Amino acid sequence: MQNNISIPSSTSSYIKLIQLAIAVLGIWFVLNSWVKTSHQGQTILQSQAEQLMRENLITLSQAAAYLIENDQLDGLEQLTRNIAASPFLYDVVFYDSNGVRISWSEASAAARLMYGKFANQPLVPLVQEIRSQQQLLGYIKISLQPDTKLNPSFARWQQLMHHLLLLLLLTGLIGYLLRRSFSRLSRQGFRLSKP
């Protein structure tokens, strides 16, 4: 009779170990998926900011084309200051068709040190040709700061991810409580069914 009792006991402990291992793997999978989703969201926000800035560059290049054609360098410098005031940008530089700088923001000299893989805060350079009726007048180059915290959508994205994490934790707690409740009910039902 002792053999009959020990076999179910050892089987039960193996089942509990397997359940524990599955639970740990499940928790790891859920948290890993959450981290990946968070990083993917930040990447999407960054690429969206780059795309919007590229579209804005087209409009800015048209304004710059008018100023360059009409030799309004004061207006070009004012445009440079206005563009550089954006918190998303580190610097702004206008070049003529030969690549000579004709207008630039104050941070443009320091920006050169921030390109490359060894930079503390790498920048994303965006360049747009300045054209008027197919004639190349110059280029506009901006350095976009890849810090997603500057994006107004980032705070909402972070809040959404925190809510999702809380929901995942709450789901795990509810699953644990349901398992305990069903376990107790099944034990009580087993006792009641015994003669």
CSV table of C-alpha atoms in Angstrom, one decimal:
chain,number,residue,atom,x,y,z
A,1,MET,CA,0.0,0.0,0.0
A,2,GLN,CA,2.9,2.4,0.6
A,3,ASN,CA,4.1,1.8,-3.0
A,4,ASN,CA,0.7,2.9,-4.2
A,5,ILE,CA,0.9,6.1,-2.2
A,6,SER,CA,4.5,7.0,-3.2
A,7,ILE,CA,4.0,6.6,-6.9
A,8,PRO,CA,1.2,9.2,-7.2
A,9,SER,CA,3.2,11.5,-4.8
A,10,SER,CA,6.3,11.4,-7.0
A,11,THR,CA,4.1,11.7,-10.2
A,12,SER,CA,2.3,14.7,-8.6
A,13,SER,CA,5.6,16.4,-7.8
A,14,TYR,CA,6.8,15.9,-11.4
A,15,ILE,CA,3.6,17.4,-12.7
A,16,LYS,CA,4.0,20.4,-10.3
A,17,LEU,CA,7.6,20.9,-11.6
A,18,ILE,CA,6.5,20.7,-15.2
A,19,GLN,CA,3.7,23.2,-14.4
A,20,LEU,CA,6.2,25.5,-12.7
A,21,ALA,CA,8.6,25.3,-15.7
A,22,ILE,CA,5.7,26.1,-18.1
A,23,ALA,CA,4.6,29.0,-15.9
A,24,VAL,CA,8.2,30.4,-15.8
A,25,LEU,CA,8.6,30.0,-19.6
A,26,GLY,CA,5.2,31.7,-20.1
A,27,ILE,CA,6.2,34.6,-17.9
A,28,TRP,CA,9.5,34.9,-19.7
A,29,PHE,CA,7.7,34.8,-23.1
A,30,VAL,CA,5.1,37.5,-22.1
A,31,LEU,CA,7.8,39.9,-20.7
A,32,ASN,CA,10.1,39.3,-23.6
A,33,SER,CA,7.2,40.1,-26.0
A,34,TRP,CA,6.4,43.2,-24.1
A,35,VAL,CA,10.0,44.4,-24.3
A,36,LYS,CA,10.2,43.7,-28.0
A,37,THR,CA,6.9,45.5,-28.6
A,38,SER,CA,8.1,48.5,-26.6
A,39,HIS,CA,11.3,48.7,-28.8
A,40,GLN,CA,9.3,48.3,-32.0
A,41,GLY,CA,7.0,51.1,-31.0
A,42,GLN,CA,10.0,53.4,-30.3
A,43,THR,CA,11.4,52.5,-33.7
A,44,ILE,CA,8.1,53.2,-35.4
A,45,LEU,CA,7.9,56.6,-33.6
A,46,GLN,CA,11.4,57.4,-34.8
A,47,SER,CA,10.8,56.4,-38.4
A,48,GLN,CA,7.6,58.4,-38.4
A,49,ALA,CA,9.4,61.5,-37.1
A,50,GLU,CA,12.0,61.1,-39.9
A,51,GLN,CA,9.4,60.7,-42.5
A,52,LEU,CA,7.5,63.8,-41.4
A,53,MET,CA,10.8,65.8,-41.3
A,54,ARG,CA,11.6,64.6,-44.8
A,55,GLU,CA,8.3,65.9,-46.0
A,56,ASN,CA,8.9,69.2,-44.2
A,57,LEU,CA,12.3,69.5,-45.9
A,58,ILE,CA,10.6,69.6,-49.3
A,59,THR,CA,8.6,72.6,-48.3
A,60,LEU,CA,11.5,74.3,-46.6
A,61,SER,CA,13.6,73.7,-49.8
A,62,GLN,CA,11.0,75.5,-51.8
A,63,ALA,CA,11.0,78.5,-49.4
A,64,ALA,CA,14.9,78.5,-49.5
A,65,ALA,CA,14.8,78.4,-53.3
A,66,TYR,CA,12.8,81.6,-53.5
A,67,LEU,CA,15.2,83.3,-51.0
A,68,ILE,CA,18.4,82.1,-52.8
A,69,GLU,CA,17.0,83.1,-56.2
A,70,ASN,CA,16.2,86.6,-55.0
A,71,ASP,CA,19.5,87.0,-53.1
A,72,GLN,CA,17.7,87.4,-49.8
A,73,LEU,CA,20.4,86.0,-47.5
A,74,ASP,CA,19.0,87.8,-44.5
A,75,GLY,CA,15.7,86.0,-45.1
A,76,LEU,CA,17.6,82.7,-45.4
A,77,GLU,CA,19.4,83.3,-42.1
A,78,GLN,CA,16.0,84.1,-40.5
A,79,LEU,CA,14.6,80.8,-41.9
A,80,THR,CA,17.6,79.0,-40.6
A,81,ARG,CA,17.0,80.4,-37.1
A,82,ASN,CA,13.3,79.5,-37.2
A,83,ILE,CA,14.0,75.9,-38.3
A,84,ALA,CA,16.8,75.5,-35.7
A,85,ALA,CA,14.4,76.5,-32.9
A,86,SER,CA,12.7,73.1,-33.3
A,87,PRO,CA,13.4,70.8,-30.3
A,88,PHE,CA,13.6,67.8,-32.7
A,89,LEU,CA,16.6,69.3,-34.6
A,90,TYR,CA,20.2,69.7,-33.5
A,91,ASP,CA,21.4,71.9,-36.4
A,92,VAL,CA,20.4,73.3,-39.8
A,93,VAL,CA,22.8,74.2,-42.7
A,94,PHE,CA,22.1,75.6,-46.1
A,95,TYR,CA,24.7,75.0,-48.9
A,96,ASP,CA,25.0,76.5,-52.3
A,97,SER,CA,25.2,74.4,-55.4
A,98,ASN,CA,29.0,74.0,-54.9
A,99,GLY,CA,28.6,72.7,-51.3
A,100,VAL,CA,29.7,76.0,-49.7
A,101,ARG,CA,27.8,76.9,-46.5
A,102,ILE,CA,25.7,80.0,-46.9
A,103,SER,CA,23.6,79.9,-43.8
A,104,TRP,CA,23.9,77.7,-40.7
A,105,SER,CA,22.7,77.4,-37.1
A,106,GLU,CA,25.0,77.9,-34.1
A,107,ALA,CA,25.2,74.1,-33.3
A,108,SER,CA,26.4,73.2,-36.8
A,109,ALA,CA,30.1,73.1,-35.9
A,110,ALA,CA,29.5,70.8,-33.0
A,111,ALA,CA,27.1,68.6,-35.0
A,112,ARG,CA,30.0,67.3,-37.1
A,113,LEU,CA,31.5,65.6,-34.0
A,114,MET,CA,28.2,63.9,-33.3
A,115,TYR,CA,28.0,61.8,-36.4
A,116,GLY,CA,29.4,58.3,-36.5
A,117,LYS,CA,29.2,55.2,-34.4
A,118,PHE,CA,31.3,56.6,-31.6
A,119,ALA,CA,29.2,59.6,-30.9
A,120,ASN,CA,27.5,59.9,-27.5
A,121,GLN,CA,24.3,61.2,-29.1
A,122,PRO,CA,24.2,60.1,-32.7
A,123,LEU,CA,22.3,62.3,-35.1
A,124,VAL,CA,20.3,61.4,-38.2
A,125,PRO,CA,21.3,63.6,-41.1
A,126,LEU,CA,18.6,64.5,-43.7
A,127,VAL,CA,19.5,66.3,-46.9
A,128,GLN,CA,17.3,67.8,-49.5
A,129,GLU,CA,18.2,69.5,-52.8
A,130,ILE,CA,17.1,73.1,-53.3
A,131,ARG,CA,15.9,73.4,-56.9
A,132,SER,CA,14.1,76.0,-59.0
A,133,GLN,CA,12.8,74.8,-62.4
A,134,GLN,CA,15.2,71.9,-62.5
A,135,GLN,CA,18.2,74.1,-61.7
A,136,LEU,CA,20.2,73.1,-58.6
A,137,LEU,CA,20.5,76.1,-56.3
A,138,GLY,CA,21.9,74.3,-53.2
A,139,TYR,CA,21.1,71.9,-50.4
A,140,ILE,CA,19.5,72.0,-47.0
A,141,LYS,CA,20.9,69.6,-44.3
A,142,ILE,CA,19.3,69.1,-41.0
A,143,SER,CA,20.4,66.9,-38.1
A,144,LEU,CA,17.5,65.1,-36.5
A,145,GLN,CA,17.9,64.1,-32.9
A,146,PRO,CA,16.8,60.4,-32.6
A,147,ASP,CA,15.7,60.8,-29.0
A,148,THR,CA,12.1,59.5,-29.0
A,149,LYS,CA,11.4,61.3,-25.8
A,150,LEU,CA,11.2,64.6,-27.8
A,151,ASN,CA,8.3,63.1,-29.8
A,152,PRO,CA,5.0,64.2,-28.2
A,153,SER,CA,3.6,60.7,-29.0
A,154,PHE,CA,6.3,59.0,-26.9
A,155,ALA,CA,4.8,59.9,-23.5
A,156,ARG,CA,1.4,58.4,-24.7
A,157,TRP,CA,3.2,55.4,-26.1
A,158,GLN,CA,5.0,54.8,-22.7
A,159,GLN,CA,1.8,55.2,-20.8
A,160,LEU,CA,0.1,52.7,-23.1
A,161,MET,CA,3.0,50.2,-22.5
A,162,HIS,CA,2.7,50.7,-18.7
A,163,HIS,CA,-1.0,50.0,-18.9
A,164,LEU,CA,-0.3,46.9,-21.0
A,165,LEU,CA,2.2,45.6,-18.4
A,166,LEU,CA,-0.3,46.2,-15.6
A,167,LEU,CA,-2.9,44.2,-17.6
A,168,LEU,CA,-0.4,41.4,-18.1
A,169,LEU,CA,0.4,41.3,-14.4
A,170,LEU,CA,-3.3,41.4,-13.5
A,171,THR,CA,-4.1,38.6,-15.9
A,172,GLY,CA,-1.3,36.5,-14.3
A,173,LEU,CA,-2.8,37.2,-10.8
A,174,ILE,CA,-6.3,36.3,-12.0
A,175,GLY,CA,-5.0,33.1,-13.5
A,176,TYR,CA,-3.2,32.2,-10.3
A,177,LEU,CA,-6.4,32.8,-8.2
A,178,LEU,CA,-8.6,30.8,-10.5
A,179,ARG,CA,-6.2,27.9,-10.4
A,180,ARG,CA,-6.2,27.9,-6.6
A,181,SER,CA,-10.0,28.2,-6.5
A,182,PHE,CA,-10.5,25.3,-9.0
A,183,SER,CA,-7.9,23.2,-7.1
A,184,ARG,CA,-9.7,23.7,-3.8
A,185,LEU,CA,-13.1,23.0,-5.5
A,186,SER,CA,-11.8,19.8,-7.1
A,187,ARG,CA,-10.3,18.6,-3.7
A,188,GLN,CA,-13.6,19.3,-1.9
A,189,GLY,CA,-15.5,17.5,-4.7
A,190,PHE,CA,-13.2,14.5,-4.4
A,191,ARG,CA,-13.7,14.4,-0.6
A,192,LEU,CA,-17.5,14.6,-1.0
A,193,SER,CA,-17.6,11.9,-3.6
A,194,LYS,CA,-15.8,9.4,-1.3
A,195,PRO,CA,-18.2,7.1,0.7
